[in-house]
Coordinates of C-alpha atoms in Angstrom, one line a residue:
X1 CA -93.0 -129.2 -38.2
X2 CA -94.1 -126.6 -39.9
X3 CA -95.5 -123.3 -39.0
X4 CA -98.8 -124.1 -40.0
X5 CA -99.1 -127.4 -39.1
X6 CA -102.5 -128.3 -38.9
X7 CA -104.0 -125.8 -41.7
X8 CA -106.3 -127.3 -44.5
X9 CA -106.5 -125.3 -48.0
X10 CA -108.6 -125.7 -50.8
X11 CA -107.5 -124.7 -53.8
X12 CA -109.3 -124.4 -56.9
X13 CA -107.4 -122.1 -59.4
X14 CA -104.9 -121.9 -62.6
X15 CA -101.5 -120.6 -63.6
X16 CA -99.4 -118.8 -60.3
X17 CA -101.1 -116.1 -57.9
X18 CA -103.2 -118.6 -56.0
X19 CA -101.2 -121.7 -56.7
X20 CA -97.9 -120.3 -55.6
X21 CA -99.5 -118.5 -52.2
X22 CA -100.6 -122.5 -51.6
X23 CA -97.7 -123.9 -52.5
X24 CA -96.1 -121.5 -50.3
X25 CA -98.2 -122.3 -47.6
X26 CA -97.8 -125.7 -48.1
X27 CA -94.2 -125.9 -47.9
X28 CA -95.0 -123.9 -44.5
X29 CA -97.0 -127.1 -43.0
X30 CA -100.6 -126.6 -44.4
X31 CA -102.0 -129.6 -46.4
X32 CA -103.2 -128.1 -49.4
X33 CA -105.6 -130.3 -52.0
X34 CA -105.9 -128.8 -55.4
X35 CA -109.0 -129.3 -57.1
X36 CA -108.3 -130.1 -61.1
X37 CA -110.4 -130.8 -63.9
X38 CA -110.0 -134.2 -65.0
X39 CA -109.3 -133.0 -68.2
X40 CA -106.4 -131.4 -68.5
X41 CA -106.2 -129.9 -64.9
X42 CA -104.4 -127.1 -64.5
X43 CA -103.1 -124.9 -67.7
X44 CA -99.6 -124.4 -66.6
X45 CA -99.0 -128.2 -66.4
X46 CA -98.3 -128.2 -70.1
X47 CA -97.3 -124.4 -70.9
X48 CA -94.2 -123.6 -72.1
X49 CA -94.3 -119.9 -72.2
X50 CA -94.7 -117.7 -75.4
X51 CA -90.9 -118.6 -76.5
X52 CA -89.2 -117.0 -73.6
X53 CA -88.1 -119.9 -71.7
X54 CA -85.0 -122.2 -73.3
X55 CA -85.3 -124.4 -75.9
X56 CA -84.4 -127.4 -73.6
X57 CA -86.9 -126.6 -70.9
X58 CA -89.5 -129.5 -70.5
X59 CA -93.1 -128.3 -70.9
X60 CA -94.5 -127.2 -67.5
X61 CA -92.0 -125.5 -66.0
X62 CA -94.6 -123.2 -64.3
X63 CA -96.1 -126.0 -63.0
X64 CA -93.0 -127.3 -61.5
X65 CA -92.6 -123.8 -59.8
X66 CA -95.8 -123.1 -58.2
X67 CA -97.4 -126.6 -57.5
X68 CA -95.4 -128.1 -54.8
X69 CA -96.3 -129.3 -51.4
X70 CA -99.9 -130.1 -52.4
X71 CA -102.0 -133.0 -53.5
X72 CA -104.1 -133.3 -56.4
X73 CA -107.8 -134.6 -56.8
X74 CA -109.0 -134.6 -60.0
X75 CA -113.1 -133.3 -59.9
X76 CA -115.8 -132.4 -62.7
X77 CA -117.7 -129.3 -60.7
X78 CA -120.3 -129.2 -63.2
X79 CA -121.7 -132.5 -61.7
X80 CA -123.6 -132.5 -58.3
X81 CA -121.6 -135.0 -57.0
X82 CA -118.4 -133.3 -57.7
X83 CA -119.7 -130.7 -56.0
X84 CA -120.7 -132.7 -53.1
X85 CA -117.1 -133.7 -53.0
X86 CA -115.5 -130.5 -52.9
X87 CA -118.3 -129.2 -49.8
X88 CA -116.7 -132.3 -47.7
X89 CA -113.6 -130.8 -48.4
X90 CA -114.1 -127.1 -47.8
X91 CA -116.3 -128.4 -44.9
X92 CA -113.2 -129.3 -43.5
X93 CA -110.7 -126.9 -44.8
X94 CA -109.4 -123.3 -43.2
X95 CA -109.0 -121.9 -46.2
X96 CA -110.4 -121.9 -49.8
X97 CA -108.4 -120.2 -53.0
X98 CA -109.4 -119.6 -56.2
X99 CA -108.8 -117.1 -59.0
X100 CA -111.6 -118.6 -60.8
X101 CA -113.8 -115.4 -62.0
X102 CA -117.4 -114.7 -60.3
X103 CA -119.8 -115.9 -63.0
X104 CA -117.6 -119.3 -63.0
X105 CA -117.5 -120.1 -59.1
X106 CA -121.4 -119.1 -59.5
X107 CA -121.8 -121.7 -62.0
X108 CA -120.1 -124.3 -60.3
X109 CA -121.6 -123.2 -57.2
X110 CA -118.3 -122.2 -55.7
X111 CA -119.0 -118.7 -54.3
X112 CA -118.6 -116.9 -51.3
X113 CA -122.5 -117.1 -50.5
X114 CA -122.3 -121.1 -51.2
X115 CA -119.5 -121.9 -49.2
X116 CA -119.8 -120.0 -45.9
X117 CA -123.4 -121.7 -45.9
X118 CA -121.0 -125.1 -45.7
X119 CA -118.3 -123.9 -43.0
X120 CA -119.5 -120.7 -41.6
X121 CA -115.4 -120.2 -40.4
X122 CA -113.8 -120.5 -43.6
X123 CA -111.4 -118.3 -45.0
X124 CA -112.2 -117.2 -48.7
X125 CA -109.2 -115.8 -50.8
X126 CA -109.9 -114.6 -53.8
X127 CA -108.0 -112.9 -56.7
X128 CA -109.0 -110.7 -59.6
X129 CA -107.3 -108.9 -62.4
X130 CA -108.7 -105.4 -61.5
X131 CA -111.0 -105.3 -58.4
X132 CA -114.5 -106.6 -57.7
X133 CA -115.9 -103.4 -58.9
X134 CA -115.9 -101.1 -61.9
X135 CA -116.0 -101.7 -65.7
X136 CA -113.7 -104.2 -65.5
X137 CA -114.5 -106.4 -62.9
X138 CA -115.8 -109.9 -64.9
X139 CA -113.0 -109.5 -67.2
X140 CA -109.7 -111.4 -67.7
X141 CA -106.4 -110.5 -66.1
X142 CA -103.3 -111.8 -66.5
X143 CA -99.3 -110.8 -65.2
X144 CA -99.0 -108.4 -68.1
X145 CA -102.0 -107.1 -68.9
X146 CA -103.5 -106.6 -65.7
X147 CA -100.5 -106.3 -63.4
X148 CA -97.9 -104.5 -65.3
X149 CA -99.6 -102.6 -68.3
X150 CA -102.9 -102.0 -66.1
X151 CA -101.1 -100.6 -62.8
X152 CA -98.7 -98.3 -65.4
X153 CA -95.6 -100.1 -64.4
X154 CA -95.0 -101.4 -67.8
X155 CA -94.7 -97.2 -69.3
X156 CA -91.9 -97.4 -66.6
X157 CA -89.6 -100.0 -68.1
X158 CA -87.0 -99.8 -71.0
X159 CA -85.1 -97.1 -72.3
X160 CA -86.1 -93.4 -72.6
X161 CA -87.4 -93.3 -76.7
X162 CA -88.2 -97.1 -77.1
X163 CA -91.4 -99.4 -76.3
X164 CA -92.7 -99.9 -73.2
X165 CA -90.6 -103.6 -72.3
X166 CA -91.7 -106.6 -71.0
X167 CA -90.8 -108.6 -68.0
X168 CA -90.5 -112.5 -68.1
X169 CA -93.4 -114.8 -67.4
X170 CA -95.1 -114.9 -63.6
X171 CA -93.2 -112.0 -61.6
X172 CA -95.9 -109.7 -61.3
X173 CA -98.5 -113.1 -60.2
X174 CA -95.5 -113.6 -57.8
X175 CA -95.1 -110.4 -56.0
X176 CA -99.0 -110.3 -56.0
X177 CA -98.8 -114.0 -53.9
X178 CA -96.8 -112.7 -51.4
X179 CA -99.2 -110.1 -50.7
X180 CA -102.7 -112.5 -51.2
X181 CA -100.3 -115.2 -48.7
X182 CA -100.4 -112.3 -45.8
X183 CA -103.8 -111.6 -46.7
X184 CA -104.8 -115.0 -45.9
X185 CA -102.9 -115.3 -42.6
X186 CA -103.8 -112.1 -41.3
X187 CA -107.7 -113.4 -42.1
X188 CA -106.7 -116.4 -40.2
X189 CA -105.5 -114.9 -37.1
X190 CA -108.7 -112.8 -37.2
X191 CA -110.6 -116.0 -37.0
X192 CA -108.4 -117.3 -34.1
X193 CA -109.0 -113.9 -32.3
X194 CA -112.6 -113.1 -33.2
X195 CA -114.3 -116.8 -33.9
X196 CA -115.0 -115.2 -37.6
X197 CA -115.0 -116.8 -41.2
X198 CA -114.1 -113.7 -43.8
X199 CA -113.4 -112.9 -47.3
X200 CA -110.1 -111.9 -48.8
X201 CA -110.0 -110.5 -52.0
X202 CA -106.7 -108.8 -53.8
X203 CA -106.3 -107.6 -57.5
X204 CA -103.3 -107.8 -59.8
X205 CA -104.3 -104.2 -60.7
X206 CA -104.1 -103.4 -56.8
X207 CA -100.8 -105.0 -56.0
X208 CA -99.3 -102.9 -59.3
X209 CA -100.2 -99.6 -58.2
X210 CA -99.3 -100.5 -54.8
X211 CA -95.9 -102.3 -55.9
X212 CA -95.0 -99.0 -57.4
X213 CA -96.6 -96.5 -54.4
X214 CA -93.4 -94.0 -55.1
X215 CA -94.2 -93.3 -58.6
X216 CA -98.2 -93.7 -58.0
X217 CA -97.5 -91.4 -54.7
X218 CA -95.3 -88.6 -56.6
X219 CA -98.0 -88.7 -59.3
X220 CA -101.0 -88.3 -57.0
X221 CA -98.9 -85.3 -55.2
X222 CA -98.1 -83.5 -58.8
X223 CA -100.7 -84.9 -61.0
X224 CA -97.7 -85.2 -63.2
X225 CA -96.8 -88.9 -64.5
X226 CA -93.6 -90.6 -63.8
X227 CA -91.1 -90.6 -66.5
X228 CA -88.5 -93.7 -67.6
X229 CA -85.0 -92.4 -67.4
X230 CA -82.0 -93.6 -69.4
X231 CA -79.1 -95.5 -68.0
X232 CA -77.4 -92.6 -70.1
X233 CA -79.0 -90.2 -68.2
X234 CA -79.3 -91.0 -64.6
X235 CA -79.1 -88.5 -61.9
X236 CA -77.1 -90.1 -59.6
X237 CA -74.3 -91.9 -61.5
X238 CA -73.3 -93.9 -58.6
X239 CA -76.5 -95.4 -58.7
X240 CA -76.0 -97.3 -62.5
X241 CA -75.5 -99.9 -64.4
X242 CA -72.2 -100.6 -66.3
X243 CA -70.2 -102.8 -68.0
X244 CA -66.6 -104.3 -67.4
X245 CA -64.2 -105.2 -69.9
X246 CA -65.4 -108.7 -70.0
X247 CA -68.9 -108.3 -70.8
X248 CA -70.4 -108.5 -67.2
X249 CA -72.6 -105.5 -65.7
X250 CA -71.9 -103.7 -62.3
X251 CA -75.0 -102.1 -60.5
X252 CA -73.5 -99.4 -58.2
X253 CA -76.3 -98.5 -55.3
X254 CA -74.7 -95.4 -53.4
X255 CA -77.7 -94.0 -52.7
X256 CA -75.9 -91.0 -50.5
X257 CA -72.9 -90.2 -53.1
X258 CA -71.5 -87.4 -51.4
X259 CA -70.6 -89.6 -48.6
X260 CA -69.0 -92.3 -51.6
X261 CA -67.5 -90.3 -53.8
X262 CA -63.8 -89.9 -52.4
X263 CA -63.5 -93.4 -52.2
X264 CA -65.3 -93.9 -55.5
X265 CA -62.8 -92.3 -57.3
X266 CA -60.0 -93.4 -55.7
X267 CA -61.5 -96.9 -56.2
X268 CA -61.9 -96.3 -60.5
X269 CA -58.0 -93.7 -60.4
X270 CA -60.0 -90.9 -61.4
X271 CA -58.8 -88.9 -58.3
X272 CA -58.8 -86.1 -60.2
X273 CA -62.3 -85.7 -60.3
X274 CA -62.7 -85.5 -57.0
X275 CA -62.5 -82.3 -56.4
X276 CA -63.5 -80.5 -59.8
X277 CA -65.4 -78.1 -59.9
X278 CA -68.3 -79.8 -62.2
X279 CA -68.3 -82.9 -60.0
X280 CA -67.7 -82.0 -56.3
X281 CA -71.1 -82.0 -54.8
X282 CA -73.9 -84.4 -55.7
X283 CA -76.1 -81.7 -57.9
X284 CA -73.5 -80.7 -59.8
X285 CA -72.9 -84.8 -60.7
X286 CA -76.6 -84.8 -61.7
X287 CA -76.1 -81.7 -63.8
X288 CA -73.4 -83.1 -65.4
X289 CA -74.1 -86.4 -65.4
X290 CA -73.7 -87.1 -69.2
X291 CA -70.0 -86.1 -69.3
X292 CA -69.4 -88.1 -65.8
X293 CA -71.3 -91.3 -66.7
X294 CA -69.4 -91.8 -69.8
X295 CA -66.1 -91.1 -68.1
X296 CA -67.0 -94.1 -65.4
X297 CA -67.8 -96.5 -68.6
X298 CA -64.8 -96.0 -70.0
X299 CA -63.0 -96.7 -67.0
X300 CA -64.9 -99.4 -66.1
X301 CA -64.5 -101.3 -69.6
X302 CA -60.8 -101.5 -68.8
X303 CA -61.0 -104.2 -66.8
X304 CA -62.5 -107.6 -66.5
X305 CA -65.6 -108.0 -63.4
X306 CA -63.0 -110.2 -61.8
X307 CA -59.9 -107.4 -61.6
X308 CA -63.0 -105.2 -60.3
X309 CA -64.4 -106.9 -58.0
X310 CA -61.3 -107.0 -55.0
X311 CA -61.1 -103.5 -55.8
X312 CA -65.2 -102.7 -55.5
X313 CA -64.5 -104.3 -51.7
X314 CA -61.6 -102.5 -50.4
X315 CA -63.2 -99.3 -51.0
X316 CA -66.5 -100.2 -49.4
X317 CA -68.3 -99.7 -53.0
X318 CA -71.9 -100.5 -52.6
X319 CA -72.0 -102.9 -55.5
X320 CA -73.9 -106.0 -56.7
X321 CA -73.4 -108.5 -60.4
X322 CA -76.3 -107.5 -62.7
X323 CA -76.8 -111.7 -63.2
X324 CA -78.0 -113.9 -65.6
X325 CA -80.5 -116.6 -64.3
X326 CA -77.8 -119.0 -64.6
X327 CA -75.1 -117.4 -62.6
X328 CA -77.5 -116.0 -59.8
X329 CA -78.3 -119.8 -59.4
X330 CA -74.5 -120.4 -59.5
X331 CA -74.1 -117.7 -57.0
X332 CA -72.5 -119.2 -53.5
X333 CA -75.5 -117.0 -52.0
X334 CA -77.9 -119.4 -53.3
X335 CA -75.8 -123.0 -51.8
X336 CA -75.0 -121.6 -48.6
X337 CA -78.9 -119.8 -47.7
X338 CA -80.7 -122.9 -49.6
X339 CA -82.6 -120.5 -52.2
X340 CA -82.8 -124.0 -53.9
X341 CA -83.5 -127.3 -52.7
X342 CA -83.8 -131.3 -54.4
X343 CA -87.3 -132.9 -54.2
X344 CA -87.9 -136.2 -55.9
X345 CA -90.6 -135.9 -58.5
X346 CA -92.0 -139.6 -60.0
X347 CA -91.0 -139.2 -63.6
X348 CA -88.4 -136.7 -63.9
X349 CA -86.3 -138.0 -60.8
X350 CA -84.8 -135.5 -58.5
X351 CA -85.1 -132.1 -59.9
X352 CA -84.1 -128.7 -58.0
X353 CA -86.5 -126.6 -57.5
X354 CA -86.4 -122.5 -56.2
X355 CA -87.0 -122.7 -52.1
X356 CA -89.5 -120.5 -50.4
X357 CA -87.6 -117.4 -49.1
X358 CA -88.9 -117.2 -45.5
X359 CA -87.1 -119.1 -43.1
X360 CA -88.3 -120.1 -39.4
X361 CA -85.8 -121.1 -36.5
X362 CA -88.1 -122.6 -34.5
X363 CA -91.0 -124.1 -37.0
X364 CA -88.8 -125.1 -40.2
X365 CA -90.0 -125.9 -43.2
X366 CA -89.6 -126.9 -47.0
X367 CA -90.6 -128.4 -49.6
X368 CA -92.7 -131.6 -48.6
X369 CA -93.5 -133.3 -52.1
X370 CA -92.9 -132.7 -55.6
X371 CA -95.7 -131.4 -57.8
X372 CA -98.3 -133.8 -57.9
X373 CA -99.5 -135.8 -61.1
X374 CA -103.0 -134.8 -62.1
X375 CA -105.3 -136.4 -59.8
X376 CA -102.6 -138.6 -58.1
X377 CA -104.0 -137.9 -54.9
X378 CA -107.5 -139.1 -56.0
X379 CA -108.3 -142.0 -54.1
X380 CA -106.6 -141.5 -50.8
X381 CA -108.2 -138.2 -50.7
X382 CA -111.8 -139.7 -51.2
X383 CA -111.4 -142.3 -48.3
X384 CA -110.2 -139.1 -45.8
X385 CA -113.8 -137.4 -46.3
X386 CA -115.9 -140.5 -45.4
X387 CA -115.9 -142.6 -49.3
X388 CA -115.3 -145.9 -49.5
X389 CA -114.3 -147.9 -52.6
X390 CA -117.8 -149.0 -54.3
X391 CA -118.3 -145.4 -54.0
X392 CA -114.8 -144.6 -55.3
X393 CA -115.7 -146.6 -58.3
X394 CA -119.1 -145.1 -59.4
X395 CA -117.4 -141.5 -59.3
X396 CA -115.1 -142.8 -61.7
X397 CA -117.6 -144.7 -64.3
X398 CA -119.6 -141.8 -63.9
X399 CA -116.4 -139.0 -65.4
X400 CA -116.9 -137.1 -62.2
X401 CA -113.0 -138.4 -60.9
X402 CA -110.5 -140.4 -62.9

């Protein structure tokens, strides 16, 4: 059982903030129903990504990521008695999620103002791309626009002189989940403390600024913007990325050199360095940095990641693999802590799918079902809130289910 067993969502949102931070909280015990246009449902289900994915992925492979542990009724919101539908459910539920945008829940009567007229005691998460206020506030925001370009993280990323770079697909709607998730529980235990129904509201914008709170701190101390800094040109050059002989990358993270350096250099046979004059002490390393971070490649590239690797460990190297997707998955890591788990879905069979990363000892969870197909959990749904099947029918010859 779960560690909250007992918790109803509502969901009624698209692509992977909201959906993941229920999923998550699904897999956690909650039984979340996902609201869908009949038509289509959710975006993601058929989105492959903008050629960033591999060639062999089968469309939907966000779905697959962020849909889990929830059912799926499939409800046309523009009619009155869809609506009437989803107040049964939210009259219900604990919690109600969207990342639908204001003048949309207003038109489908979906809002704050509607819903805590419904169940005074519900718990209404929302997310935006950049804030219920300001200029910006009915507009559009997605991962990269509003998360990583908005929030100045992207001018942060790639080398010194090139573009600013992208990241893949969903990571900034992921690290914002994680915060909307707490959000939501900390609302929750408010309303087990105080007997209160609230709204929670978190921006992608937000979470980017506050994701990167060291540069946006420095910045806000010195009024003087953070600056990308080359691999060619970091300070610390035990604190790098480099290559072995076989074409695998090393990240170093000795984030107090002085205390590694002896052992550093007797780890790469560049004891010599130890002591010179132009490398001894952890500013003159920065000064000359250059010089000594091309010295270490070259040493590096002389042997293969698996001649490196015993040696990395009996000096005490803080080390890590810089890996692909693949071999991260490949990882023992990832087998031994069950980062990934086996669900069964109904047409693909049993597919892996990337666990949840919170584990409880006492209340433990994971996955429950596969994502759902779109309105699979229709019917069943229906008869929970008090419809019976003439009912059941005339929704359906009237397009407001299928």
């Amino acid at each position: 059982m779960g560690p909250l067993e007992g918790i109803r969502i509502v969901e009624l949102s698209t692509w992977a903030v909201v959906p993941c931070a229920c999923e998550i909280m699904g897999d956690w015990g909650a039984d979340v129903i996902k609201i869908e246009h009949p038509v289509g449902g959710d975006p993601t289900r058929g989105w492959a990504g903008p050629g960033w994915l591999p060639a062999s992925s089968p469309l939907g492979v966000g779905w697959l990521a962020d849909n889990r542990s929830k059912r799926s009724i499939a409800l046309d919101l523009s009619k009155e008695q869809g609506r009437e539908i989803a107040y049964r459910l939210v009259e219900k539920a604990d919690i109600f999620a969207s990342n639908l945008q204001e003048p949309s829940l207003q038109k489908v009567h979906m809002d704050y103002e509607r819903l805590k007229q419904v169940n005074p005691m519900i718990i209404y998460a929302h997310l935006t791309g950049y804030g219920r206020k300001g200029p910006k506030c009915d507009k559009p925001g997605f991962d990269y626009s509003a998360f990583w370009a908005s929030s100045g993280i992207m001018s942060l990323i790639g080398e010194k002189d090139g573009p600013p770079a992208f990241q893949r697909p969903a990571m900034g709607d992921h690290m914002t989940t994680g915060y909307f998730t707490a959000g939501i529980l900390a609302a929750l235990r408010a309303r087990d403390r105080l007997g209160i129904g609230q709204r929670v509201d978190i921006s992608l914008m937000g979470t980017g600024l506050w994701i990167d709170s060291w540069q946006t701190q420095a910045t806000l101390l010195t009024n003087e913007d953070a600056k990308r800094v080359s691999q060619k040109e970091m300070p610390n050059p035990l604190f790098n990325i480099y290559r072995a002989k076989d074409g695998r990358w090393f990240i170093f993270v000795m984030l107090f050199p002085d205390r590694f350096w002896p052992s550093f250099c007797r780890a790469l046979d560049i004891a010599r360095l130890e002591h010179d004059p132009g490398f001894e002490t952890a500013e003159k390393r920065a000064e000359n940095r250059k010089e000594l971070i091309s010295i270490i490649e070259e040493v590096i590239d002389t042997k293969t990641s698996e001649e490196w690797v015993p040696i990395f460990d009996k000096y005490d190297l803080v080390w890590g693999y810089v890996h692909t997707i693949k071999s991260a998955l490949e990882d023992p890591q990832t087998e031994a802590n069950q980062f990934v788990v086996e669900v069964e879905h109904p047409e693909l069979g049993n597919i892996r799918v990337v666990n949840s990363p919170v584990f409880f000892s006492e209340t433990p969870s994971s996955p429950k079902e596969p994502p759902p197909l779109l309105g699979q959990h229709t019917e069943e749904i229906l008869l929970s809130v008090g419809y019976d099947w003439s009912q059941i029918l005339h929704l359906k010859n009237e397009g407001v289910i299928i």
